[in-house]
Structures are given as C-alpha cells and as structure tokens.
CSV table of C-alpha atoms in Angstrom, one decimal:
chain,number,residue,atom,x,y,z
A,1,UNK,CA,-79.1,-9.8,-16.4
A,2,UNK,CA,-76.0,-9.6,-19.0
A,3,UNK,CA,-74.2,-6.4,-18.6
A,4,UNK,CA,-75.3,-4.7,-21.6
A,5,UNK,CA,-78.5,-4.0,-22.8
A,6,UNK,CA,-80.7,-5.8,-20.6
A,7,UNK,CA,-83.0,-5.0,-17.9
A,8,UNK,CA,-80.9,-5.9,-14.6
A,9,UNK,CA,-77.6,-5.0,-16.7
A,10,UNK,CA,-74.7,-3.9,-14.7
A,11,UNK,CA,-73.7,-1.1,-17.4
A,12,UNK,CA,-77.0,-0.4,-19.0
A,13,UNK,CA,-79.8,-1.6,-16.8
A,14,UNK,CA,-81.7,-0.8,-13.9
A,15,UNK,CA,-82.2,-1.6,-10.0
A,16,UNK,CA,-85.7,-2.0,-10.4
A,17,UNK,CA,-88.7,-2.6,-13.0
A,18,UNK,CA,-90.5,0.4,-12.3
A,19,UNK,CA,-87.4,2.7,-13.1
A,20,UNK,CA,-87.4,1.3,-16.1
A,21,UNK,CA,-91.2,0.4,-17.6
A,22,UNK,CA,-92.2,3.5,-15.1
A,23,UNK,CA,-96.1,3.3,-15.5
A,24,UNK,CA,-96.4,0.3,-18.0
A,25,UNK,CA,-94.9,-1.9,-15.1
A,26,UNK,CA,-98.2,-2.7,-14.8
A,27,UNK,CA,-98.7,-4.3,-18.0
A,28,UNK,CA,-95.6,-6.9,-17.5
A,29,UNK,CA,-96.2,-10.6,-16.8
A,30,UNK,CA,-93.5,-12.4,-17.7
A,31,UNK,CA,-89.5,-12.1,-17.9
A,32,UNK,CA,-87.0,-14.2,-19.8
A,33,UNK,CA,-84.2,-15.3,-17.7
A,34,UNK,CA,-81.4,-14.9,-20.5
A,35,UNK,CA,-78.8,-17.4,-20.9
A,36,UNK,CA,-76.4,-16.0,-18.2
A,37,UNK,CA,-79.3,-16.8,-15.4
A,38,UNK,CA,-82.1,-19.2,-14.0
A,39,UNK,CA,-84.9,-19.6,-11.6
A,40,UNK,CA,-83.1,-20.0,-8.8
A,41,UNK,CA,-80.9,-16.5,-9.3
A,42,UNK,CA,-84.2,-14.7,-10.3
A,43,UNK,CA,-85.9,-15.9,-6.9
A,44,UNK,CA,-83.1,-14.3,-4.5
A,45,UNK,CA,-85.4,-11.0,-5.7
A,46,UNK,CA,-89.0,-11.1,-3.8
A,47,UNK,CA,-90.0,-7.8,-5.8
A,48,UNK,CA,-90.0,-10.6,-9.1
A,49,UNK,CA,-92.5,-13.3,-7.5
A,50,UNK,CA,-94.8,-11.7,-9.2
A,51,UNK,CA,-93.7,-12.1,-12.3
A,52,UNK,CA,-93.8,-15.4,-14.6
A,53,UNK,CA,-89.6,-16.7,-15.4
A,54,UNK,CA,-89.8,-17.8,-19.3
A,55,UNK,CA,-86.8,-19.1,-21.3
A,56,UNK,CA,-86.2,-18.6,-25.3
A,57,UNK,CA,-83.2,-19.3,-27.0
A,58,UNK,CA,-81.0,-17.7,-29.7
A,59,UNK,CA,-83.4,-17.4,-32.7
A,60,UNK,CA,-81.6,-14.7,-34.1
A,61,UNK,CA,-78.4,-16.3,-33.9
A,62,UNK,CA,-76.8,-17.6,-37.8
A,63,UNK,CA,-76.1,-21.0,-35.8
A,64,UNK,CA,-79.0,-24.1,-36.0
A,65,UNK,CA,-77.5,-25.4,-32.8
A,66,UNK,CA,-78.2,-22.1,-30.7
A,67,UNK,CA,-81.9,-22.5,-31.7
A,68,UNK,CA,-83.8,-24.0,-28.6
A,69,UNK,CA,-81.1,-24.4,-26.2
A,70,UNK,CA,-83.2,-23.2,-24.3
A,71,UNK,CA,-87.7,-23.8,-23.4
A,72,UNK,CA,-90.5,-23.4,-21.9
A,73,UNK,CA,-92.8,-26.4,-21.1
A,74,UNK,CA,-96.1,-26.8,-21.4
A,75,UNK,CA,-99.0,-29.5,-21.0
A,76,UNK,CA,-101.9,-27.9,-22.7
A,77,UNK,CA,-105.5,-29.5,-24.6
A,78,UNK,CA,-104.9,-27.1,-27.1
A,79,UNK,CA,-101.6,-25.7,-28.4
A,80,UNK,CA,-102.7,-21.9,-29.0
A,81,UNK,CA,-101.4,-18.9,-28.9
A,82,UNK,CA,-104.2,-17.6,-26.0
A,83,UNK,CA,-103.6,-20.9,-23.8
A,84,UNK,CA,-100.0,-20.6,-23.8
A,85,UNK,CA,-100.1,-16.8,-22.8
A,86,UNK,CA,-103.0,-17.7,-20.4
A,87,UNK,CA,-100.4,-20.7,-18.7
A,88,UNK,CA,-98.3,-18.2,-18.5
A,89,UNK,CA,-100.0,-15.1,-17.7
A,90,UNK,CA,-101.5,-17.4,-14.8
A,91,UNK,CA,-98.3,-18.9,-13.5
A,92,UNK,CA,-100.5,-22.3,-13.8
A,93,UNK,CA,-98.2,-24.7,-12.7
A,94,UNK,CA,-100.1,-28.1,-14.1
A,95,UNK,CA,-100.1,-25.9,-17.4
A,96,UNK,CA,-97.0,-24.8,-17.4
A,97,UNK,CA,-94.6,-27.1,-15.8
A,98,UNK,CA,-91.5,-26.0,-15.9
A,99,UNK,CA,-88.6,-24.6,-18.1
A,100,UNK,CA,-85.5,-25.7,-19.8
A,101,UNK,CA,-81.9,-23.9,-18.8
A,102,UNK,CA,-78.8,-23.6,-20.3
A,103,UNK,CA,-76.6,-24.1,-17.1
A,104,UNK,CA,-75.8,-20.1,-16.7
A,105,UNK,CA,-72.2,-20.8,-15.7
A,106,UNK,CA,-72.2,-21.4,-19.6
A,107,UNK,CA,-73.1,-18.2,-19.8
A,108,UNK,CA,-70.8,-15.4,-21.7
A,109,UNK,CA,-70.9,-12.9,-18.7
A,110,UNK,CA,-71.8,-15.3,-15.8
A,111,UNK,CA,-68.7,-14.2,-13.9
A,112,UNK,CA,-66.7,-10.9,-13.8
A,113,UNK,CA,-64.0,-10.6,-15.9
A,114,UNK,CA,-61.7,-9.4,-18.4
A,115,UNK,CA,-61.2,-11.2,-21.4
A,116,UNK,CA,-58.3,-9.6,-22.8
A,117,UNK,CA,-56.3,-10.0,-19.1
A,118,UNK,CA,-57.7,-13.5,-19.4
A,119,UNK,CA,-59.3,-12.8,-15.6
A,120,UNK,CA,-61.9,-14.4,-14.7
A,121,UNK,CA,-63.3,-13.9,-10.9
A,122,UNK,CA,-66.2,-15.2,-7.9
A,123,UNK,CA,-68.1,-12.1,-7.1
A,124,UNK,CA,-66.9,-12.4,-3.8
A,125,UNK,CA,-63.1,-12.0,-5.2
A,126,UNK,CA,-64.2,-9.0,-7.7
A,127,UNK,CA,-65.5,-7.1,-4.9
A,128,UNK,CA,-61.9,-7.8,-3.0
A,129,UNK,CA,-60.2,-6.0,-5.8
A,130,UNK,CA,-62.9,-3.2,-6.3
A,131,UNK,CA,-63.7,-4.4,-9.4
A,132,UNK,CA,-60.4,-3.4,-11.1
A,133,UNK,CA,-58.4,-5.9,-13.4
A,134,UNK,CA,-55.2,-7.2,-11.0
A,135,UNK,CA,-53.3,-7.5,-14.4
A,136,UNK,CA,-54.1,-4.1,-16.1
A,137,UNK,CA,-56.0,-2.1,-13.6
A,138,UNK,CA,-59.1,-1.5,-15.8
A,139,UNK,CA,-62.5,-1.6,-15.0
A,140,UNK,CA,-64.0,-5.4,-14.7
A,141,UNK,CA,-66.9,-6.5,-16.8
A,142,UNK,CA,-69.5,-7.3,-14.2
A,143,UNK,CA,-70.9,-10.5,-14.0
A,144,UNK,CA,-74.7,-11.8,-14.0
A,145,UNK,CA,-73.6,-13.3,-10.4
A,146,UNK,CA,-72.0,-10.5,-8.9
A,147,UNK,CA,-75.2,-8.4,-10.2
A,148,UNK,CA,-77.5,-10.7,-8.5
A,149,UNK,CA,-75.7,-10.7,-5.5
A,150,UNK,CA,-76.3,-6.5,-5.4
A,151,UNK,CA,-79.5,-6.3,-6.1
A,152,UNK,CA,-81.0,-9.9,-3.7
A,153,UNK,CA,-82.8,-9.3,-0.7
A,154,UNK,CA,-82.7,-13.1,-0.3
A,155,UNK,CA,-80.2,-15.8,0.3
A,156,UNK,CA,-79.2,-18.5,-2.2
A,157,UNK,CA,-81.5,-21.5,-2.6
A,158,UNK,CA,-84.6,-19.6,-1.8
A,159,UNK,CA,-87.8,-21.3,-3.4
A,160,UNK,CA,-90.6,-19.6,-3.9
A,161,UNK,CA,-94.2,-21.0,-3.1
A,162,UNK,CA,-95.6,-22.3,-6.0
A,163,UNK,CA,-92.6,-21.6,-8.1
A,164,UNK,CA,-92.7,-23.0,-12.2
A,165,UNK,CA,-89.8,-25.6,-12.1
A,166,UNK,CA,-86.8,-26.3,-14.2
A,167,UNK,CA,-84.0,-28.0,-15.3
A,168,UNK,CA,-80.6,-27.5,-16.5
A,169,UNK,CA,-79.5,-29.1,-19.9
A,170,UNK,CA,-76.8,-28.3,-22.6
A,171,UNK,CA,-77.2,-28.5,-26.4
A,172,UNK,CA,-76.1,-32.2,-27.4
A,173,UNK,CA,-74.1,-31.3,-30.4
A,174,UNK,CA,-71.9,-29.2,-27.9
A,175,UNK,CA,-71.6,-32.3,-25.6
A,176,UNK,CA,-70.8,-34.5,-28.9
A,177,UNK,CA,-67.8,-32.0,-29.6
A,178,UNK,CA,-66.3,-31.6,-26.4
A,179,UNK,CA,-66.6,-35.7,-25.8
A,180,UNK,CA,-64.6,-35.9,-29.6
A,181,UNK,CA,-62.5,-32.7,-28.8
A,182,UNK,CA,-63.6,-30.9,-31.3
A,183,UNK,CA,-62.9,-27.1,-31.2
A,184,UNK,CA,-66.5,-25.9,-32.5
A,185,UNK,CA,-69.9,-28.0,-33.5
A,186,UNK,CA,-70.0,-27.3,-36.9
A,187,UNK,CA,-67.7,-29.9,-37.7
A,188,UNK,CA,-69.1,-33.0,-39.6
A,189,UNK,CA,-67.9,-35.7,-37.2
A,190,UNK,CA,-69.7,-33.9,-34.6
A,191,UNK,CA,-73.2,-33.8,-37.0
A,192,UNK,CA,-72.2,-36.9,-38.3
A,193,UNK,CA,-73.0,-38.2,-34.6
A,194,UNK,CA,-76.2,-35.5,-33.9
A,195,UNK,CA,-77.9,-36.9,-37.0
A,196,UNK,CA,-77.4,-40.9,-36.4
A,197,UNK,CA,-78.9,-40.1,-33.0
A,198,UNK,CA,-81.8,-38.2,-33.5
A,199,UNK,CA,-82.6,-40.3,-36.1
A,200,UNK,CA,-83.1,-42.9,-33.9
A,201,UNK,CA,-84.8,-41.2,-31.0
A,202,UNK,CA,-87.1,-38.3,-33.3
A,203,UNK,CA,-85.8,-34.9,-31.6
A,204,UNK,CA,-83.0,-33.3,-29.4
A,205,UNK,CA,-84.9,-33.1,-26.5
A,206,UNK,CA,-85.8,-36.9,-26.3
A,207,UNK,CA,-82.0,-37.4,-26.5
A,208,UNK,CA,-81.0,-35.6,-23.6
A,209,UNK,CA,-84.3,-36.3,-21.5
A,210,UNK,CA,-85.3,-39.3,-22.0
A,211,UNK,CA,-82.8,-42.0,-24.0
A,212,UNK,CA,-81.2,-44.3,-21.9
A,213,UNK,CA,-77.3,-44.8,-22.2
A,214,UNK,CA,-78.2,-48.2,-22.9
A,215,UNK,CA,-79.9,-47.3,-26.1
A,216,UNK,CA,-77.8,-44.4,-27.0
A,217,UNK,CA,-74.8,-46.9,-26.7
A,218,UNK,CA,-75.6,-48.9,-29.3
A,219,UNK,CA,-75.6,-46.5,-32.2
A,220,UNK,CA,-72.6,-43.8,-30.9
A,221,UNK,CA,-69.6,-44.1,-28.3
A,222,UNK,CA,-70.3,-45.3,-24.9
A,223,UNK,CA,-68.7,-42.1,-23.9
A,224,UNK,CA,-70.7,-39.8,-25.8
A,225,UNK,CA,-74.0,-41.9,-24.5
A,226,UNK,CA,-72.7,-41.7,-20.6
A,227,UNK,CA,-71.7,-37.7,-21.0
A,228,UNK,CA,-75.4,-37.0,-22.3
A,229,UNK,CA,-76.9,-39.1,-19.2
A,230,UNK,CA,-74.3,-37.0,-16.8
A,231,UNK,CA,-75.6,-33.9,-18.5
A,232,UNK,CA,-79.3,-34.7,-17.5
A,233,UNK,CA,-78.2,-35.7,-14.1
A,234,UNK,CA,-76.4,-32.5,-13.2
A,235,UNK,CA,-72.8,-34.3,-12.3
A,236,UNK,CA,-70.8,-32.1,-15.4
A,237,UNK,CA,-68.5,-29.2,-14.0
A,238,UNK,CA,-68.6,-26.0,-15.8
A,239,UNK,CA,-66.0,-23.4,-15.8
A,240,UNK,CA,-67.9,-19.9,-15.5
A,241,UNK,CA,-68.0,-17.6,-19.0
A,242,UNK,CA,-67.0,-14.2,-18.3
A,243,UNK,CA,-66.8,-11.0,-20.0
A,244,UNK,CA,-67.5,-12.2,-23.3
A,245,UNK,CA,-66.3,-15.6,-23.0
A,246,UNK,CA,-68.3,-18.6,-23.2
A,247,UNK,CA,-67.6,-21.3,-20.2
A,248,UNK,CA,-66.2,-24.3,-20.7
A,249,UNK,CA,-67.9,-27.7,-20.3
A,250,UNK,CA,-66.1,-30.2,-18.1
A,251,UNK,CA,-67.6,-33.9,-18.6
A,252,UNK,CA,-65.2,-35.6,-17.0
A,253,UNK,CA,-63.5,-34.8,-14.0
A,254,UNK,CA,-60.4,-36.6,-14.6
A,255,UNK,CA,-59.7,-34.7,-17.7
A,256,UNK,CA,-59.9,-30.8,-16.2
C-alpha cells in the first residue's frame, strides 16, 4: 500500500490486481500487508477476500531489530515448506491462526504528508486541502490511509467471515529505547536490557506475548516491564509516520 513501488501504491500502483498481474491474477493466493497496513484496512476491499493477508518483516534491512517485527502464525504437525503454503494457500484457519502486525500508524507513509514542511495530515484533512502542502504548496505524499479510503467499497471495522486473525505488537528493543529515551535502539543500554530479558524468557516473542509484568519486573524497570504489557494490550498511542517518517511511539499518556 506504500506510495511507491507497491501494488495498491498511490504513485506507482494500481486500482486493481488484474490491471496489474493481468492474466496471472489467477495464479495469486496470498498478499503481504506491508508495514504501513493490516487486516482490518485490507478487508474494507471485498475484491481481496479471496486472497490469503501474510506478514514478513524487513529481512533485507542492515538492522537485527527490523528482522521479524513482523509474522505469520502457524500450528502445524509438520513444519514444511508444502504445509505452510498449503495453511496458507487454504486460508485454514486452525492451521494458520493468525498474524503478527507492526501497528501501521508506525508505519513510514501511514498518513499523508510532507516531510520537509513537517505536515503531517488525516485523510479526511488532505482531501480538504486537495492534497497540496498548506506550507509550500506542493504536492502531498499520499498516505496508506487516504489510499485505502479511495479504493474501499466497505466501511471501517468490516470482518470478514472466516477471516485469519491478528494482533498488533511493536519490536521490544524499540519499546526499551523509547521507555529509557533513547534516540535509536542500537545503543548498549537499550541491548543491555534486550539481552538480560530474553535471556530469561528464550525469544522476543515470549517477551511481549506471554511474560507477565510480574516476572519481567524482577530483572528490568518496572516501567519497561508495564510498557511491554501496555504494548500487548493495545493501550499505547501512536503518532502516524508520514511521508517518509516513521511514527512515534507514545507509552505513556502523561508524557505526549
């Protein structure tokens, strides 16, 4: 859905698969969401029912913590390449169960924008100003929102039946920094925290799914333990990315 290079792009894309795959539409059974989007924006579109929503992260990215920021589920008797494309393929629900989502607001083109203006605007208020920078007049960067908003035949929080669920998380070493205020996550303080928990809980995931606060507390700041939980729980604020710009985590209201 990002504005360039991607199938529903605002700049490069298309309205519709077929203009794009043409005759090997056909052959399609599966789209990846992208970090800018989820489930929930893909389903406002009835002509993608059809097709499977998966989730991959950044492996191409020089960063370790952009690598699986982003998942898909499964629950399989056998981890192979033809069961997982079957789960898939198959939209089997008990199979596949659901997948794991950056929060798109975190997005680097969730709304429209412009980065150098430092404007960053609802699709309802970009549409207002016919997509035109109030500070400089150029043309905005068009957001994933705005672009779902275009193209939906549907209204927002349609659920469609049988629908693969999923659930919004963020990668813990960028909770750790923003708790300790740190500008990026490569710091060591930031690792320094990372490491000391997944030692004691095995893997990232179990961190932010299934360690209690409790647990967490004892070995890192009470603060860092209760901003993972409020992750999981969906009670964090995030302040759109636009045009380029990555948005900004807010963990604690009192501190926006």
């Amino acid at each position: 859905w990002t504005p360039w290079f991607s199938i529903f792009g605002a700049f490069s894309g298309f309205d519709r698969m077929e203009d794009c795959y043409q005759d090997m539409t056909k052959h399609i059974f599966a789209l990846e969401t992208g970090l800018s989007s989820d489930p929930p924006m893909n389903w406002r579109l009835s002509t993608l029912d059809k097709y499977t929503l998966v989730s991959n992260s950044d492996s191409h990215s020089s960063w370790p913590w952009r690598i699986g920021r982003e998942a898909n589920v499964f629950e399989l008797e056998q981890l192979t390449y033809s069961k997982v494309v079957d789960a898939i393929r198959s939209k089997d629900t008990n199979r596949f169960e659901y997948t794991i989502e950056t929060d798109p607001a975190y997005g680097k083109y969730h709304w429209t924008g412009h980065r150098n203006c430092k404007i960053s605007l609802s699709p309802q208020e970009a549409i207002k100003l016919g997509n035109r920078c109030p500070i400089c007049n150029r043309r905005l960067t068009k957001g994933v929102e705005q672009r779902v908003e275009e193209l939906a035949d549907r209204p927002a929080g349609f659920k469609p039946e049988k629908a693969i669920g999923y659930m919004h998380l963020l990668p813990l070493s960028e909770i750790i920094a923003t708790v300790l205020g740190a500008t990026y996550p490569s710091v060591k303080k930031v690792w320094d925290t990372f490491n000391m928990l997944i030692e004691r809980f095995g893997n990232e995931y179990a961190v932010l799914i299934d360690a209690s606060k409790e647990e967490m507390a004892k070995i890192v700041d009470l603060k860092i333990a209760e901003a993972v939980v409020r992750v999981r729980e969906g009670k964090v604020k995030i302040l759109p990315g636009y045009d380029g710009v990555y948005g900004q985590l807010i963990l604690f209201e009192k501190e926006q």
